[in-house]
GROMACS .gro file of C-alpha atoms in nm:
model
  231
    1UNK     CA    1   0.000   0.000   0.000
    2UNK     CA    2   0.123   0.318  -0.099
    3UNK     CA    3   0.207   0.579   0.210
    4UNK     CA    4   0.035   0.866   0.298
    5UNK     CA    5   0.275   1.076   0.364
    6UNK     CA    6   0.626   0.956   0.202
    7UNK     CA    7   0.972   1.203   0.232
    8UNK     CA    8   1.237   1.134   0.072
    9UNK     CA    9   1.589   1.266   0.150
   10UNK     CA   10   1.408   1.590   0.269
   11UNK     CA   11   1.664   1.895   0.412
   12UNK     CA   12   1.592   2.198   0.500
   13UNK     CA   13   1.823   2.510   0.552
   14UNK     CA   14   1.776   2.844   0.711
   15UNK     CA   15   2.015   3.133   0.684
   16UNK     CA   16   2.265   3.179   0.392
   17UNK     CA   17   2.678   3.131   0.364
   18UNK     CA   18   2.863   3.112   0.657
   19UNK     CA   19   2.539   3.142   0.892
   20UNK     CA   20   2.330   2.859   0.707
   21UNK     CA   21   2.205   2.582   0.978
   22UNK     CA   22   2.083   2.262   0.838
   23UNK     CA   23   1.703   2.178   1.097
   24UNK     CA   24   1.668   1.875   0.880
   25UNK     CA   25   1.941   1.692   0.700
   26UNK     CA   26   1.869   1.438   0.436
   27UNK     CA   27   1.528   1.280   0.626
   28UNK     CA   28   1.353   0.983   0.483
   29UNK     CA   29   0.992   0.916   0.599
   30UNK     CA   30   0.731   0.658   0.526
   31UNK     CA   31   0.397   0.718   0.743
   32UNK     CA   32   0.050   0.492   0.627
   33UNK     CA   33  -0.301   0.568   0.672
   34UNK     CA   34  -0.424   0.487   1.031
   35UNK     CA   35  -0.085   0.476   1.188
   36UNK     CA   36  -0.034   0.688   1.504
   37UNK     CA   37   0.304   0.802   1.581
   38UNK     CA   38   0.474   0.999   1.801
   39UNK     CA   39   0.788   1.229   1.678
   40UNK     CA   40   0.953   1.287   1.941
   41UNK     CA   41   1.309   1.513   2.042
   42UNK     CA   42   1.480   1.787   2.243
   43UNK     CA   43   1.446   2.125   2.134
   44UNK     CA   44   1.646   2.202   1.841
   45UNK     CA   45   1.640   1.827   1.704
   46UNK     CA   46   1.434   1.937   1.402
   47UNK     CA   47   1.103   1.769   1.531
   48UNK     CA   48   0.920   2.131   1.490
   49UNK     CA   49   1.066   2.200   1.144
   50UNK     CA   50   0.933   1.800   1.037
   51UNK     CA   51   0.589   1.963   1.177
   52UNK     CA   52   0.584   2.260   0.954
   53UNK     CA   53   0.661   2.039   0.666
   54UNK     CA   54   0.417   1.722   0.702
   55UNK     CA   55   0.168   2.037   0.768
   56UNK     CA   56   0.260   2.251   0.491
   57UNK     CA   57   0.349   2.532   0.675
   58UNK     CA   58   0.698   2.544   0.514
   59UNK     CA   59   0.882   2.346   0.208
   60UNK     CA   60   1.151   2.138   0.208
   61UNK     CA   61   1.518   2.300   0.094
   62UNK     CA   62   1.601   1.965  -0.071
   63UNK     CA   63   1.443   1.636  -0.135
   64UNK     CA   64   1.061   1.548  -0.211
   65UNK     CA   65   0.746   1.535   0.005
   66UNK     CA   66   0.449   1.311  -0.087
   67UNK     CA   67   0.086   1.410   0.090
   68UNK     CA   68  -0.123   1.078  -0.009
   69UNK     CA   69   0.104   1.078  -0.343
   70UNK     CA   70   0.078   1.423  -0.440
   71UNK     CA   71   0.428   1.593  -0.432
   72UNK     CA   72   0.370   1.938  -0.256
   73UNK     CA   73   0.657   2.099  -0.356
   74UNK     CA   74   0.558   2.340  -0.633
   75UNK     CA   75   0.182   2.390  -0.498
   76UNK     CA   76   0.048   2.756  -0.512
   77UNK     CA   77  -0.071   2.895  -0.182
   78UNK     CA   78  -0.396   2.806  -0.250
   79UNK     CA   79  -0.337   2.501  -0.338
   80UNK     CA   80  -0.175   2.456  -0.001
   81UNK     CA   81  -0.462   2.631   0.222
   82UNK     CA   82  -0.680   2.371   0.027
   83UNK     CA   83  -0.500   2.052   0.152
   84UNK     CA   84  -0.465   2.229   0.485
   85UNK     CA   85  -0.847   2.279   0.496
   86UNK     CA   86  -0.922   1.932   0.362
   87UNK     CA   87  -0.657   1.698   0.486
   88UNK     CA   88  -0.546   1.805   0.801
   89UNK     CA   89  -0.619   1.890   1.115
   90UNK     CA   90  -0.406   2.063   1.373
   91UNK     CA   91  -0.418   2.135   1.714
   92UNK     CA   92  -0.136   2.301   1.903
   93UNK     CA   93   0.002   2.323   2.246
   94UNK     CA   94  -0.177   2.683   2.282
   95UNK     CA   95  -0.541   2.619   2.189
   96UNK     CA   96  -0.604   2.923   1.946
   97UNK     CA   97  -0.991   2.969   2.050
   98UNK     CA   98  -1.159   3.272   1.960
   99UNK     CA   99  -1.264   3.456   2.313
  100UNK     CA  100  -1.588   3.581   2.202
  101UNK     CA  101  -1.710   3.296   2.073
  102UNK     CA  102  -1.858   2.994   2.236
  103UNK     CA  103  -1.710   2.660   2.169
  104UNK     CA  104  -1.982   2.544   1.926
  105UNK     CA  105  -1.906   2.843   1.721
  106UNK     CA  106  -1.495   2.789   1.741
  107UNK     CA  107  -1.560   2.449   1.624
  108UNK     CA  108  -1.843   2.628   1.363
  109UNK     CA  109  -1.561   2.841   1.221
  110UNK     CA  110  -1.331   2.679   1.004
  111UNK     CA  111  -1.660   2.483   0.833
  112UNK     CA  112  -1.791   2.860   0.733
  113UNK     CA  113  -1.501   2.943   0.539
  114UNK     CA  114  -1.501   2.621   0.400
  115UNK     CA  115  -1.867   2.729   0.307
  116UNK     CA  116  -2.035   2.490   0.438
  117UNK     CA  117  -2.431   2.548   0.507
  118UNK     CA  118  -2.539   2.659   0.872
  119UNK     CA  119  -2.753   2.381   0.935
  120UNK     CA  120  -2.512   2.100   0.788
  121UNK     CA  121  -2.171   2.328   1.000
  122UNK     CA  122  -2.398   2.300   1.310
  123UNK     CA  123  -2.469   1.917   1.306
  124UNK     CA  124  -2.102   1.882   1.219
  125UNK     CA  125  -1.947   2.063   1.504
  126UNK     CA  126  -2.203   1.894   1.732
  127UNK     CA  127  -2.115   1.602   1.629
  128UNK     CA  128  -1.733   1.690   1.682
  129UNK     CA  129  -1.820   1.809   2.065
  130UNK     CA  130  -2.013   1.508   2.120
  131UNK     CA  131  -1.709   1.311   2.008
  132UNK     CA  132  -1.505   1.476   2.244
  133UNK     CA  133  -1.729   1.479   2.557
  134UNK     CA  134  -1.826   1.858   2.537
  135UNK     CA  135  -2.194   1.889   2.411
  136UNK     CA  136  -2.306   2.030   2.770
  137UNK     CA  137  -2.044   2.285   2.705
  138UNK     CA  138  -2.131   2.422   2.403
  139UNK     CA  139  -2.252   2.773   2.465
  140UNK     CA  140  -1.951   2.827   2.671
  141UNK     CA  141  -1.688   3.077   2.573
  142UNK     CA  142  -1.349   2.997   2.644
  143UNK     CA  143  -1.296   3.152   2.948
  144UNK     CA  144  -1.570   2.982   3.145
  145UNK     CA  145  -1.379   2.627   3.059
  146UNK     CA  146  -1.096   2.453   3.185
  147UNK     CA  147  -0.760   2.432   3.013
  148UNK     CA  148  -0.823   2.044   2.909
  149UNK     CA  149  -1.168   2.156   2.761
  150UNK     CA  150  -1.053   2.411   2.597
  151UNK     CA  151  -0.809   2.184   2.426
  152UNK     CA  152  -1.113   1.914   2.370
  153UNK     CA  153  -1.264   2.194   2.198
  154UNK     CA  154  -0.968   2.242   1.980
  155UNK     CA  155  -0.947   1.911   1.913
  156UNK     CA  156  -1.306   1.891   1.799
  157UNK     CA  157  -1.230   2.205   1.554
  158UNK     CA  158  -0.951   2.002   1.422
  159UNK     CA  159  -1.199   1.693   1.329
  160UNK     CA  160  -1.523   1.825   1.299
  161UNK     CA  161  -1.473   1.819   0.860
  162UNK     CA  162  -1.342   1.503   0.943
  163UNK     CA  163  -0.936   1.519   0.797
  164UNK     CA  164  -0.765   1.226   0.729
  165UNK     CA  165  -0.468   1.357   0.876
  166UNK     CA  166  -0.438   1.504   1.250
  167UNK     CA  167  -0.101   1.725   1.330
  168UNK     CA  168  -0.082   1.736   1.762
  169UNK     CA  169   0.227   1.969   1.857
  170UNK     CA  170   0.271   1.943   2.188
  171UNK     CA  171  -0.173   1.916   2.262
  172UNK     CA  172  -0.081   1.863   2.628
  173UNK     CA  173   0.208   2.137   2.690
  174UNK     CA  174   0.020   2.345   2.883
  175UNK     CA  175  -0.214   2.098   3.102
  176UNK     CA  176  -0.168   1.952   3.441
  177UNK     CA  177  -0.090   1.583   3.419
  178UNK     CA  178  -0.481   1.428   3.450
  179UNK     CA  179  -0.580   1.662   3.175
  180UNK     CA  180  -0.283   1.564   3.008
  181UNK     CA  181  -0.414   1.202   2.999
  182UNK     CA  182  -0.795   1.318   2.907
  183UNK     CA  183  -0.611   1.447   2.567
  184UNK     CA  184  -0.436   1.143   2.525
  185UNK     CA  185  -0.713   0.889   2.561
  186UNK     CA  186  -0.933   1.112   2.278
  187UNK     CA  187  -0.634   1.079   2.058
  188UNK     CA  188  -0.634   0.743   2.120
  189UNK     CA  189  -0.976   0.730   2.077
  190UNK     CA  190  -0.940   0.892   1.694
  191UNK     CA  191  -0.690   0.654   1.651
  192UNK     CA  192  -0.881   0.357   1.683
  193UNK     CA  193  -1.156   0.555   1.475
  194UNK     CA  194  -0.957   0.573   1.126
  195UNK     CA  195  -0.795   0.898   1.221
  196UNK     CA  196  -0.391   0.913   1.075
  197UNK     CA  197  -0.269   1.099   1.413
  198UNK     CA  198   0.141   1.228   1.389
  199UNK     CA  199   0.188   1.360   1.786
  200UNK     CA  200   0.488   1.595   1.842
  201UNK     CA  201   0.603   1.611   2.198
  202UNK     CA  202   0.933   1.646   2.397
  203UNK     CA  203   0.752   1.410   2.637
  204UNK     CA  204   0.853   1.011   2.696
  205UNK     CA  205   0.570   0.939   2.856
  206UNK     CA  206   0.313   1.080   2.574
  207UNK     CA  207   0.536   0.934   2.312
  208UNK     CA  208   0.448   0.596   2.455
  209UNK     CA  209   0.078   0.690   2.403
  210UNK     CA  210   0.151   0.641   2.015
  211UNK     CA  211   0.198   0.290   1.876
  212UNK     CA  212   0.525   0.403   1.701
  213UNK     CA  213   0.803   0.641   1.843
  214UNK     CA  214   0.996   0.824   1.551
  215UNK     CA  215   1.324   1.016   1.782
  216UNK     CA  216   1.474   1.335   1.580
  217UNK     CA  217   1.822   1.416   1.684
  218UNK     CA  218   2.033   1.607   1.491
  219UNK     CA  219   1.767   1.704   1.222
  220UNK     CA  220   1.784   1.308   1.155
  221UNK     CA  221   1.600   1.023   1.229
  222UNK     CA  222   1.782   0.835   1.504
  223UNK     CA  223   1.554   0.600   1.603
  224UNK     CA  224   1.221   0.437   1.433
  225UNK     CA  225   1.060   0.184   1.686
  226UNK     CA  226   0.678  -0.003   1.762
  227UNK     CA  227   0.573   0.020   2.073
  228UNK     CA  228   0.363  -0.229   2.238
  229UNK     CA  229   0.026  -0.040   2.149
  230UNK     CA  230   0.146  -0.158   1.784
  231UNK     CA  231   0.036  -0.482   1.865
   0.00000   0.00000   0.00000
C-alpha cells in the first residue's frame, strides 16, 4: 500500500553562507493511513521544522514530500490552504480559541469558510463536541472552561470536517498531568476511529501513548521503533 505521507531525503536550511544551519538533513519518511506516531526530540532536534513540513506550513530546501502521493513541492498557496483545509487537522500546544465565541461556534468556524451550510456546519461541530465529551459545554466561551476543555474543543475544531490527517504539537504542553491524559485517551480514541494521528512532543511518557516512536536528533531520524500499542 502506498504511504500517505512519504519524504524522501528531505533537508531543510535556514540562513545563507557562513550562517546557514541545516534543521533537517537528508530525512527519509514513510507514514501509512491509520498509523499513530509519536515524533519525538529535544528542542532544536528538528522535530518542529518536520511539523511545519508534514503540515505545509513550510517546504523542504532539498528532497521530495508526498501528501497521499501528491508531491507538494511546487503547490500555489492556495493550493496549499486547500489541503490544509481538507486533509489536516491541527491542534497546538496553545489552543487558538476565539474569546468571544462559544465553543460550538470555534468548532463552527473553520466549516464557514469552507462554506459549508449553517444547518449542515452546526450538526457537524455537534457532532465533533459530542465526540469529544463537550456537548453540555457548548454555549460556553473559552474563558468559562478549563484548560483540558478548551483543548477538547480544539481538538473537535480540528476533526469536525473530518481530515484524514491530524497534526498534535505538543496538545498537552500546557495541562496539568490528569488533563494531560484526558487528551491522550481522545487521541487514542481517533486513533482507533480511522484517524492518521502524527503527535509531536518532547515528552517520553506521551510518546508511549503512540503505537510508534519516531526520535529526531540532529535534524535526523535516530531512532524508528513499535511500541507495544502496535500490537
Amino acid at each position: 500500500m502506498e504511504p500517505f505521507i512519504q519524504m524522501t531525503n528531505v533537508s531543510k536550511i535556514y540562513g545563507v553562507g557562513d550562517a546557514q544551519v541545516g534543521a533537517l538533513k537528508r530525512l527519509s519518511l514513510s507514514i501509512h493511513r491509520g498509523e499513530f506516531a509519536a515524533i519525538i526530540g529535544h528542542s532544536g532536534s528538528g522535530k518542529s521544522t518536520l511539523m511545519n513540513l508534514l503540515g505545509c506550513l513550510d517546504f523542504p530546501t532539498q528532497g521530495e514530500y508526498l501528501l497521499d502521493g501528491k508531491p507538494v513541492a511546487g503547490l500555489s498557496d492556495r493550493q496549499l490552504s486547500h489541503i490544509r483545509n481538507e486533509q489536516i487537522g491541527f491542534v497546538f500546544q496553545s489552543f487558538y480559541l476565539i474569546p468571544s465565541l462559544s465553543a460550538l461556534e470555534n468548532v463552527e468556524l473553520p466549516l464557514l469558510y469552507r462554506g459549508i451550510a449553517r444547518e449542515e456546519r452546526r450538526r457537524m461541530a455537534m457532532d465533533s463536541l459530542c465526540q469529544v465529551g463537550l456537548e453540555t459545554r457548548q454555549h460556553h466561551r473559552p474563558a468559562e472552561m478549563s484548560g483540558g476543555q478548551q483543548q477538547r474543543v480544539a481538538i473537535a475544531r480540528a476533526i469536525a470536517a473530518r481530515p484524514p490527517l491530524l497534526l498534535a504539537d505538543e496538545p498537552t504542553g500546557n495541562l496539568d498531568s490528569q488533563s494531560g491524559q484526558d487528551i491522550m485517551r481522545i487521541l487514542q480514541q481517533l486513533h482507533t476511529e480511522g484517524h492518521t494521528i502524527i503527535l509531536i512532543t518532547h515528552d517520553e511518557d506521551i510518546a508511549q501513548s503512540a503505537a510508534r516512536i519516531i526520535r529526531v536528533q540532529d535534524g535526523k531520524i535516530a531512532e524508528d521503533i513499535s511500541t507495544s500499542r502496535s500490537a
